[in-house]
mmCIF file of C-alpha atoms in Angstrom:
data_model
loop_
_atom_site.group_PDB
_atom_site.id
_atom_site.type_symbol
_atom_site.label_atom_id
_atom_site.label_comp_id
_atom_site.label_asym_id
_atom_site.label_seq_id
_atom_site.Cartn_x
_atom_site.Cartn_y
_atom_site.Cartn_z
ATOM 1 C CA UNK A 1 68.974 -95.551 -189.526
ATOM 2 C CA UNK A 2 72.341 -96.038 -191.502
ATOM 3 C CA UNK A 3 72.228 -98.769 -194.091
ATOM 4 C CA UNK A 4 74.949 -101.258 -193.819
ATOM 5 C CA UNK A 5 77.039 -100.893 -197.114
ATOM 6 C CA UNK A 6 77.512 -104.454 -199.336
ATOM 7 C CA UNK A 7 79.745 -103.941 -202.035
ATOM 8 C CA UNK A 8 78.950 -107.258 -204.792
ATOM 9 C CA UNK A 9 81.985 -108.345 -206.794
ATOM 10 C CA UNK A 10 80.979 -110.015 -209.995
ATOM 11 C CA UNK A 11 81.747 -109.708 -213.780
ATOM 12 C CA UNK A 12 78.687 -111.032 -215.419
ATOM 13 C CA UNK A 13 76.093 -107.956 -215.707
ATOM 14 C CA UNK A 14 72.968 -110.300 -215.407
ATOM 15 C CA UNK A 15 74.481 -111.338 -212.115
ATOM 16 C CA UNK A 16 74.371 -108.332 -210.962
ATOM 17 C CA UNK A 17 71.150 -107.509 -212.320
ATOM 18 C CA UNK A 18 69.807 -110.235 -209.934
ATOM 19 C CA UNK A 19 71.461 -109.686 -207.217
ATOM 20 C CA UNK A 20 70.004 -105.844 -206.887
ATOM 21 C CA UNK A 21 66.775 -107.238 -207.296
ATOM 22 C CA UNK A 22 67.219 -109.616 -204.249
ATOM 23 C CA UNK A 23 68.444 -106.818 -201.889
ATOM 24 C CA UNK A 24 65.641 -104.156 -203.366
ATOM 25 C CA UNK A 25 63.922 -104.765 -200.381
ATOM 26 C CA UNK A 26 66.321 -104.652 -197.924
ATOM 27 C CA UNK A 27 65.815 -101.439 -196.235
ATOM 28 C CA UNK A 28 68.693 -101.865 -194.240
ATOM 29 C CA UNK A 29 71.205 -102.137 -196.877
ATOM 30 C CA UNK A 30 72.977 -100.012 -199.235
ATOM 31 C CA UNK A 31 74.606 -102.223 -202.306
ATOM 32 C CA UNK A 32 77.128 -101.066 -204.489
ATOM 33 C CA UNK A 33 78.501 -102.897 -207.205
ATOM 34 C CA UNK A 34 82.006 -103.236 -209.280
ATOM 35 C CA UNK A 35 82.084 -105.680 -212.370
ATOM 36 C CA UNK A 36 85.522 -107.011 -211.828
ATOM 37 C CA UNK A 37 88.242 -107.175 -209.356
ATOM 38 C CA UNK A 38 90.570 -103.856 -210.295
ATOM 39 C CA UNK A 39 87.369 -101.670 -209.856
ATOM 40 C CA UNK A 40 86.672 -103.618 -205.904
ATOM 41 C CA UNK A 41 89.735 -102.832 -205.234
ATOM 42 C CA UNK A 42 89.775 -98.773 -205.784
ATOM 43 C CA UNK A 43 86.641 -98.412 -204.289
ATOM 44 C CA UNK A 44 88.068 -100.250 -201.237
ATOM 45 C CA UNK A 45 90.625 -97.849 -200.815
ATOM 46 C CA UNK A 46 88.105 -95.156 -200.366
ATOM 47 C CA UNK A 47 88.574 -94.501 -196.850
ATOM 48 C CA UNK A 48 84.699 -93.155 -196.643
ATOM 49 C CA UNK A 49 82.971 -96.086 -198.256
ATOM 50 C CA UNK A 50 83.051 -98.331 -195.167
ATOM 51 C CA UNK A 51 82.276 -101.743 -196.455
ATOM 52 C CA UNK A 52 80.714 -104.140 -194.256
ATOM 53 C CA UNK A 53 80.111 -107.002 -195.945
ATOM 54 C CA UNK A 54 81.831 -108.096 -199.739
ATOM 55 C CA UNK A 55 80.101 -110.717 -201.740
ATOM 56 C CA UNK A 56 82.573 -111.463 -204.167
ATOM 57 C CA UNK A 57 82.797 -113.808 -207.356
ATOM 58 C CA UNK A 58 85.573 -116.258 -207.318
ATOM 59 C CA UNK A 59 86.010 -116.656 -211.517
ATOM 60 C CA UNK A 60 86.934 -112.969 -213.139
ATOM 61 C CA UNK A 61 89.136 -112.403 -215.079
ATOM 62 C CA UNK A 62 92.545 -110.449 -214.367
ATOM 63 C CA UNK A 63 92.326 -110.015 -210.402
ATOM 64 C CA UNK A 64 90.064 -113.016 -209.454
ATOM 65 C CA UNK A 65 88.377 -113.532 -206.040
ATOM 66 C CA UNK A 66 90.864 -115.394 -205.074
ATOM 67 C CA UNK A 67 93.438 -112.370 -205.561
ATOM 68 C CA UNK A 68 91.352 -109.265 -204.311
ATOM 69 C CA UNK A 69 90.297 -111.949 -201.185
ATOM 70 C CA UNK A 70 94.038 -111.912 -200.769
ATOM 71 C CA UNK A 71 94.834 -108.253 -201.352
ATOM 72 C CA UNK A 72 91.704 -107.425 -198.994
ATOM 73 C CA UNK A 73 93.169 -109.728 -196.028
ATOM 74 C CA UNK A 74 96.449 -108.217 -196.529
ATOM 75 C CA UNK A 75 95.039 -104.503 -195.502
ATOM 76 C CA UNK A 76 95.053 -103.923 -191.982
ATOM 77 C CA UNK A 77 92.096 -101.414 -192.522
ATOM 78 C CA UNK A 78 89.847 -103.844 -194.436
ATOM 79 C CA UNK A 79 90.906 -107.427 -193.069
ATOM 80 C CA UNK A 80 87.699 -107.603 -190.477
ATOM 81 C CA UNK A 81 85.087 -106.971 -193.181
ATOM 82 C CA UNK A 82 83.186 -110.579 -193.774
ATOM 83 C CA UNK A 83 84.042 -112.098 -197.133
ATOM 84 C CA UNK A 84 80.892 -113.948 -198.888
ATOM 85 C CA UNK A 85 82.435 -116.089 -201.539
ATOM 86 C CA UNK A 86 80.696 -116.720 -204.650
ATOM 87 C CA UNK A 87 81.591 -120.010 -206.777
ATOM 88 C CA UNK A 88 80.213 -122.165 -209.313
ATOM 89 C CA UNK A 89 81.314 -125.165 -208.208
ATOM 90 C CA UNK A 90 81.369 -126.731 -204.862
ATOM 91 C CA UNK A 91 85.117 -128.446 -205.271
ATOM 92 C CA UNK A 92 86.489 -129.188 -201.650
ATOM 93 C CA UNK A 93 89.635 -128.212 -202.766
ATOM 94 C CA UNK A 94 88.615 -124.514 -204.343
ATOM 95 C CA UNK A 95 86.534 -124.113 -200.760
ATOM 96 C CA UNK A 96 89.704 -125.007 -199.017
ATOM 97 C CA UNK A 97 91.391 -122.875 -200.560
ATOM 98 C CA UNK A 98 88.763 -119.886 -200.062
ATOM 99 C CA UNK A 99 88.883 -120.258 -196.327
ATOM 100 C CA UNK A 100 92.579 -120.332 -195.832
ATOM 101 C CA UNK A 101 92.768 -117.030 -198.190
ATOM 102 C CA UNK A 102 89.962 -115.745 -195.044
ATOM 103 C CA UNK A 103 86.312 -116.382 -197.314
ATOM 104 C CA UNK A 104 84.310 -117.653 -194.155
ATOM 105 C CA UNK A 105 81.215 -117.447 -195.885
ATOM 106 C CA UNK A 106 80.323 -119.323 -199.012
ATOM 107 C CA UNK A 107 77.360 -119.593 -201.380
ATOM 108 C CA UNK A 108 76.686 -121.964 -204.344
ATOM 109 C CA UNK A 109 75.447 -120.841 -207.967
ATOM 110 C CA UNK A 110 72.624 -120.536 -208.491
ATOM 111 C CA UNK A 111 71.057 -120.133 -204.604
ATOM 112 C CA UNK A 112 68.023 -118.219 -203.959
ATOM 113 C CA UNK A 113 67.160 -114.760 -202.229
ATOM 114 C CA UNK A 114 66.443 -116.000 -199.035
ATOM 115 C CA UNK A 115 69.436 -118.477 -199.064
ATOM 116 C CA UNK A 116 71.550 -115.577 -200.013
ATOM 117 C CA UNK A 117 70.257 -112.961 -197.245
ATOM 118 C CA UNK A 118 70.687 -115.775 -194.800
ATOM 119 C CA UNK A 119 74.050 -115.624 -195.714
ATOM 120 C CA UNK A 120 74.640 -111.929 -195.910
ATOM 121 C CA UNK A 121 72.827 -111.056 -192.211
ATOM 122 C CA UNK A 122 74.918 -113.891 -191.157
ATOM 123 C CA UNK A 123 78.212 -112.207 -191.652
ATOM 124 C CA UNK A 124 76.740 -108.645 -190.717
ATOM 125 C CA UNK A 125 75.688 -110.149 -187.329
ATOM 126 C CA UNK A 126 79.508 -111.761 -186.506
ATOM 127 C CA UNK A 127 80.764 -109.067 -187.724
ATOM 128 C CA UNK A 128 78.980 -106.439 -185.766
ATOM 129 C CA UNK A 129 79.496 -108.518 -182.202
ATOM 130 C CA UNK A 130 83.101 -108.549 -183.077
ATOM 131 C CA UNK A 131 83.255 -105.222 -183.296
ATOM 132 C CA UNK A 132 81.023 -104.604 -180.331
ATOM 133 C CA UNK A 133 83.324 -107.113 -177.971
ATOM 134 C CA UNK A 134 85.785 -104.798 -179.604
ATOM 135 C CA UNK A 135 84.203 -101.430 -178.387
ATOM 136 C CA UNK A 136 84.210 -102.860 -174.808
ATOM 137 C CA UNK A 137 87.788 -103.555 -174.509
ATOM 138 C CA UNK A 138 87.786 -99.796 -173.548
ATOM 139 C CA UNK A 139 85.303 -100.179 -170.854
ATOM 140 C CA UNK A 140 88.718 -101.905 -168.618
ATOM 141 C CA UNK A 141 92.037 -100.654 -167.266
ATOM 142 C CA UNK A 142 95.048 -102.293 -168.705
ATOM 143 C CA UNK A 143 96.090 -102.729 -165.070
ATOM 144 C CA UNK A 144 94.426 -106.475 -165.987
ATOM 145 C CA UNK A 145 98.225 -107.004 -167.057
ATOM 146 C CA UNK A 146 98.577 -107.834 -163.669
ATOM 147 C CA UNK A 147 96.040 -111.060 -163.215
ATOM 148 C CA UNK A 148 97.725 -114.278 -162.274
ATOM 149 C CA UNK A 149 93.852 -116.450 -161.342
ATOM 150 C CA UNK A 150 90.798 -115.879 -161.101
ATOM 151 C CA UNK A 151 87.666 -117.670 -161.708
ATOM 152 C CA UNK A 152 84.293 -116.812 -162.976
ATOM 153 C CA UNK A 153 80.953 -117.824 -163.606
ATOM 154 C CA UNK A 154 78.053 -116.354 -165.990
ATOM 155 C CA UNK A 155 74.929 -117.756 -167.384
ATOM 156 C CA UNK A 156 73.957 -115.531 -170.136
ATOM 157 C CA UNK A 157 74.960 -114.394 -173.838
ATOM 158 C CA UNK A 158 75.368 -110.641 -172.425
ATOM 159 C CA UNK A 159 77.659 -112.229 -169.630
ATOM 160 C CA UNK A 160 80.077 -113.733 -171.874
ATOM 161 C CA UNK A 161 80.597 -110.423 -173.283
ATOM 162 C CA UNK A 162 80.768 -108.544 -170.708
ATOM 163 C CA UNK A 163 83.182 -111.649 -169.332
ATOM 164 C CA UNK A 164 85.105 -111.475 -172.678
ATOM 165 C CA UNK A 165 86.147 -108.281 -172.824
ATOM 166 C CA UNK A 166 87.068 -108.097 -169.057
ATOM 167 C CA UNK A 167 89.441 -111.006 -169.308
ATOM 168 C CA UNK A 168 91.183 -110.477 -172.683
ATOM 169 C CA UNK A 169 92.379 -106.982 -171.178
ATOM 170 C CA UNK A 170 94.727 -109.330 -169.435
ATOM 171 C CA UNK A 171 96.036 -110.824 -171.906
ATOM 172 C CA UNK A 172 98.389 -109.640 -175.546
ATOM 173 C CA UNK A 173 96.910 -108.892 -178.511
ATOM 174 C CA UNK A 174 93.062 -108.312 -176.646
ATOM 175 C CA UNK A 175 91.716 -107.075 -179.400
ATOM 176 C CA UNK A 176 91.541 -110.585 -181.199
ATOM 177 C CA UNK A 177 91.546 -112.911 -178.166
ATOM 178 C CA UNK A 178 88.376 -111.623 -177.114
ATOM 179 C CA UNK A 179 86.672 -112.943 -179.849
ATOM 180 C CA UNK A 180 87.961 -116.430 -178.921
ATOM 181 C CA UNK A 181 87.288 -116.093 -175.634
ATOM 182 C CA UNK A 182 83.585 -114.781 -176.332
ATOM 183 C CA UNK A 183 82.977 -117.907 -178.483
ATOM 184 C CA UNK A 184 84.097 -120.413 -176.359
ATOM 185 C CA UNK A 185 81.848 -118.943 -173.483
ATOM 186 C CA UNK A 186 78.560 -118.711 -175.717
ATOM 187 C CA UNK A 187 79.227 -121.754 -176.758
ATOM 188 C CA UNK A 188 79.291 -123.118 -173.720
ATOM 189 C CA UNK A 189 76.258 -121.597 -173.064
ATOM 190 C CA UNK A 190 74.004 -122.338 -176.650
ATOM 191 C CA UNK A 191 75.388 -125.935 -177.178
ATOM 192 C CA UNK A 192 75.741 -126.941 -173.931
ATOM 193 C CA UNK A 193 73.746 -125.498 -170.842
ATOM 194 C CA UNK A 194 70.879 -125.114 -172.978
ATOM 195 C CA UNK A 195 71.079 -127.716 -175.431
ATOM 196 C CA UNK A 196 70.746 -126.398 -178.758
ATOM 197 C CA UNK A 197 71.668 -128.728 -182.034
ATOM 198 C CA UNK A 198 74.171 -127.457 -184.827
ATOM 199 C CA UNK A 199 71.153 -127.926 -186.840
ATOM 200 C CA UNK A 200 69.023 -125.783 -184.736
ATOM 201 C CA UNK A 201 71.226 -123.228 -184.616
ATOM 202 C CA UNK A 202 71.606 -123.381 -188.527
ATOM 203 C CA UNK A 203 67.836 -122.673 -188.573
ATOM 204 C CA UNK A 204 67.764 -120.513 -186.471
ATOM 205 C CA UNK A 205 70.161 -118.197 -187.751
ATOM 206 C CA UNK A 206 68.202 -118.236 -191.226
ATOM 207 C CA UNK A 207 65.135 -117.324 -189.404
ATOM 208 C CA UNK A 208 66.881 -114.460 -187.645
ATOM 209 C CA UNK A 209 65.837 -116.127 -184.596
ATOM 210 C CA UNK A 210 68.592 -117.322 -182.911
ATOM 211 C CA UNK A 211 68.467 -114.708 -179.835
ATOM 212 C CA UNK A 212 65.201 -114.857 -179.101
ATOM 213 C CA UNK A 213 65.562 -118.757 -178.558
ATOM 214 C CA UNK A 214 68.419 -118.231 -176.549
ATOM 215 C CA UNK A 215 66.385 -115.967 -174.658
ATOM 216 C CA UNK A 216 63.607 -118.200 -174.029
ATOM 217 C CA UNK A 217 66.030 -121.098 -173.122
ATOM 218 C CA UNK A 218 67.695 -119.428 -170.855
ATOM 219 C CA UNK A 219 64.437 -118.471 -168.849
ATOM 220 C CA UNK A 220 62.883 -121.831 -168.588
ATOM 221 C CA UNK A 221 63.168 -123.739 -164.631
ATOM 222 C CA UNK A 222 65.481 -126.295 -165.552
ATOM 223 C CA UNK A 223 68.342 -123.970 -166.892
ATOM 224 C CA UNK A 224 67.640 -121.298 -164.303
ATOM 225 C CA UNK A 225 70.884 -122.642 -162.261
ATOM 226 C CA UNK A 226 73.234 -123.941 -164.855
ATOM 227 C CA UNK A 227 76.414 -121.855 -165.848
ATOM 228 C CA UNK A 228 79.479 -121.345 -167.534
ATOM 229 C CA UNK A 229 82.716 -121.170 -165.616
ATOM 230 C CA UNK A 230 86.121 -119.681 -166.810
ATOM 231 C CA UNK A 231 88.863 -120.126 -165.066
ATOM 232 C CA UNK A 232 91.865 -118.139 -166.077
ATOM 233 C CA UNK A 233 95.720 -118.703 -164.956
ATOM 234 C CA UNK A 234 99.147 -116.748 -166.020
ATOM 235 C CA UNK A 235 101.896 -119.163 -165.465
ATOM 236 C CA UNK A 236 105.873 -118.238 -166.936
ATOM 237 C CA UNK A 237 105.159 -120.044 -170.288
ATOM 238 C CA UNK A 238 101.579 -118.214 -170.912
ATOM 239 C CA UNK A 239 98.025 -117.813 -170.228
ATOM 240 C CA UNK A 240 95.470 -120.846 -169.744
ATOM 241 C CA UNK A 241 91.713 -120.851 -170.184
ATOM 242 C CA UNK A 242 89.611 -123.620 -168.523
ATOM 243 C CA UNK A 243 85.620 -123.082 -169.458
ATOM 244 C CA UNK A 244 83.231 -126.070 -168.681
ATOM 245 C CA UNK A 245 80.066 -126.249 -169.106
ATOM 246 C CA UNK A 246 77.340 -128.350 -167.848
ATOM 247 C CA UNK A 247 75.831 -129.774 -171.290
ATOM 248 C CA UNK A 248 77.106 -133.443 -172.564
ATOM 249 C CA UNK A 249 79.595 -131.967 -174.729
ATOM 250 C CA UNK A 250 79.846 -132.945 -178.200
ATOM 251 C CA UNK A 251 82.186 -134.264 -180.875
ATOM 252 C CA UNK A 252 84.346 -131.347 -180.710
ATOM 253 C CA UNK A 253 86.808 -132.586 -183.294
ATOM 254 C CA UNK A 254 85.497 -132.289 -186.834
ATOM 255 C CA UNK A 255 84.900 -128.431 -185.146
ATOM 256 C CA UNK A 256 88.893 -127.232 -184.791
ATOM 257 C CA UNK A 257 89.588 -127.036 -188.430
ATOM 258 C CA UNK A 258 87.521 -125.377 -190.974
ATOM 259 C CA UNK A 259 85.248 -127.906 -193.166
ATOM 260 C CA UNK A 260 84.142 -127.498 -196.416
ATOM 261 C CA UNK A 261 80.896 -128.675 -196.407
ATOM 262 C CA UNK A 262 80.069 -126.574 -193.222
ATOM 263 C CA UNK A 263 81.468 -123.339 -195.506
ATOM 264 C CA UNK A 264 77.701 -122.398 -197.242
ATOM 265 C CA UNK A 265 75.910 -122.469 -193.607
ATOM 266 C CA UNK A 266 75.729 -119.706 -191.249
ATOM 267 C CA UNK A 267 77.135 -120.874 -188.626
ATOM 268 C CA UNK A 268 79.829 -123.504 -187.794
ATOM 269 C CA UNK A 269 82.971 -121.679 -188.153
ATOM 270 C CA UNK A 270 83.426 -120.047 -184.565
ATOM 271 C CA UNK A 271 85.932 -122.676 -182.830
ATOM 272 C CA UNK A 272 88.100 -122.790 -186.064
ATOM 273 C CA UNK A 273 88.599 -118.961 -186.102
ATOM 274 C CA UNK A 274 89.084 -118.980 -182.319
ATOM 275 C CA UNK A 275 91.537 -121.201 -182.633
ATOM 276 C CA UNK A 276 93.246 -119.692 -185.225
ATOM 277 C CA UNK A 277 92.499 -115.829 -184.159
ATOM 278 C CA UNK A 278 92.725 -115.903 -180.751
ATOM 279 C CA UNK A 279 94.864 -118.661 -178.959
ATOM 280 C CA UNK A 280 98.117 -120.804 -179.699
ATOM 281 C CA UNK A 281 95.865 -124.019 -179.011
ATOM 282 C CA UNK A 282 92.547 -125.345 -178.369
ATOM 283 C CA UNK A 283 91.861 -128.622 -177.020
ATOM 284 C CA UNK A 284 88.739 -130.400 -175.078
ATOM 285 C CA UNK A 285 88.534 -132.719 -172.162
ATOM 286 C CA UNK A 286 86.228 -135.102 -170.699
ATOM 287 C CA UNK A 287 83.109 -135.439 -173.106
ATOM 288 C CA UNK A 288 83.966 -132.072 -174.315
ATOM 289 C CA UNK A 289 82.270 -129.801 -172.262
ATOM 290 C CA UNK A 290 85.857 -128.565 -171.079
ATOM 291 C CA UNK A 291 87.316 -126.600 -173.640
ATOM 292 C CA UNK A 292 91.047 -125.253 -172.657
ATOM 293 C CA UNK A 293 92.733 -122.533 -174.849
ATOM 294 C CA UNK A 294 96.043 -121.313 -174.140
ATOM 295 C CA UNK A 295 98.539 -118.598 -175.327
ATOM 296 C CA UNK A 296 102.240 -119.007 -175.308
ATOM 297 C CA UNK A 297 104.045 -116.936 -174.042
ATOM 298 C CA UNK A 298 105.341 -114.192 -177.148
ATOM 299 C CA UNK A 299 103.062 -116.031 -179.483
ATOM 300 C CA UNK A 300 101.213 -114.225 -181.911
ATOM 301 C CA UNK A 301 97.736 -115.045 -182.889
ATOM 302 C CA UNK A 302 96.854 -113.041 -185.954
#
């Protein structure tokens, strides 16, 4: 099995030293570490060391995390690998800034092993279904172009893939809108068809059991019928997304904009990157189990 490679960013040795004793057991990862922010950077540019996750300090000296986040986020080739942000402090403001620079992921000093792989497995997971929705886009004919309505309906997490990467074929940029598109439908789906709390998820996803719940939801009587509709429209001005589910919605607000409390759990984050990844706009109706994303016409979403 190929390890997934973790490159750790941090200029204190005894850091380090730590943090290679957490991972020693993680059989399937392969850590490699630079002790300041000039040495991250040319071993980033080494087209065969295929980072997939970067844990990376925030305080160094010379190029600090806050610069190599930039520089990182700036390369085409290495903007989709999952930034894990490392501070000291837990300042709103520093955090703030961390996510707008593109850290998604944050952990505390000093946090323990398993708070820490939580983290890391958390990134590695989003980051692999990205690239999976990815990988499908080739599965459909660009002939999609075409599509003026349709609607759809799907019940599962494998649907909304499968439903993701269909529909963002007809629409520009695919390649980032069908991660929007794929979040809004499992959301639908986790949150509300089958009920699940933020807090349950947040579990969960430290217990590595967040699928297999799903799974188990999904199978019991009194979800057997519900779904997930989509319906999609092209109109002269854009592209319109209507997906309702049949939960009792939530308080979708505090979810459109990236909080810094929510930054050091992992999950939370998926509406806020939609929105800013994958559509011009994201708004919710009714008790919020109608979520409507559109894309302008010309508008970029990157």
């Amino acid at each position: 099995m190929t390890k997934a490679r973790v490159l750790v960013v941090d200029d204190e040795a005894l850091n380090l030293e730590i943090l290679l004793e957490y991972f020693e057991d993680e059989a399937s990862l392969a850590l490699r570490t630079a002790d300041n922010g000039e040495a991250a950077w040319r071993m980033l540019q080494d087209p065969e060391a295929d980072f997939k996750v970067i844990l990376l300090d925030r305080m160094m000296p010379e190029l600090d995390g806050i610069g190599l986040l930039k520089r990182i986020k700036g390369d085409p080739r290495l903007a989709g690998i999952p930034v894990i942000m490392q501070t000291a402090a837990d300042s709103p403001a520093e955090i703030r800034e961390g996510l707008e620079a593109g850290a998604y992921y944050y952990l505390t000093k000093p946090y323990d092993r398993d708070e820490l792989l939580a983290i890391v497995h958390a990134a590695l997971t989003d980051a692999e279904t990205r690239d999976e929705l990815r990988r499908q886009l080739h599965n459909h004919i660009g002939s999609l172009s075409f599509l003026t309505r349709a609607e759809f309906s799907i019940r599962t997490v494998d649907e909304a893939g499968q439903l993701a990467s269909f529909i963002a074929q007809a629409c520009p940029d695919p390649g980032n809108v069908v991660v929007g598109i794929s979040e809004l439908l499992i959301n639908g789906i986790e949150h509300g068809n089958l009920g699940l709390s933020y807090a349950e998820k947040s579990r969960l996803k430290r217990e590595d059991n967040w699928r297999a719940e799903i799974d188990r939801r999904s199978s019991l009587p009194e979800n057997a019928n519900k779904h997930v509709r989509l319906a999609f429209q092209r109109q002269d001005d854009g592209i319109s997304l209507r997906i309702v589910d049949e939960g009792k919605g939530f308080n979708w607000q505090q979810y459109l904009e990236f909080d810094p409390e929510r930054a050091f759990d992992p999950n939370g984050r998926g509406i806020a990157l939609a929105r800013m990844l994958s559509f011009t706009n994201i708004c919710y109706e009714g008790c919020g189990n109608i979520a409507v994303a559109t894309i302008t016409r010309n508008a970029t979403t990157t």
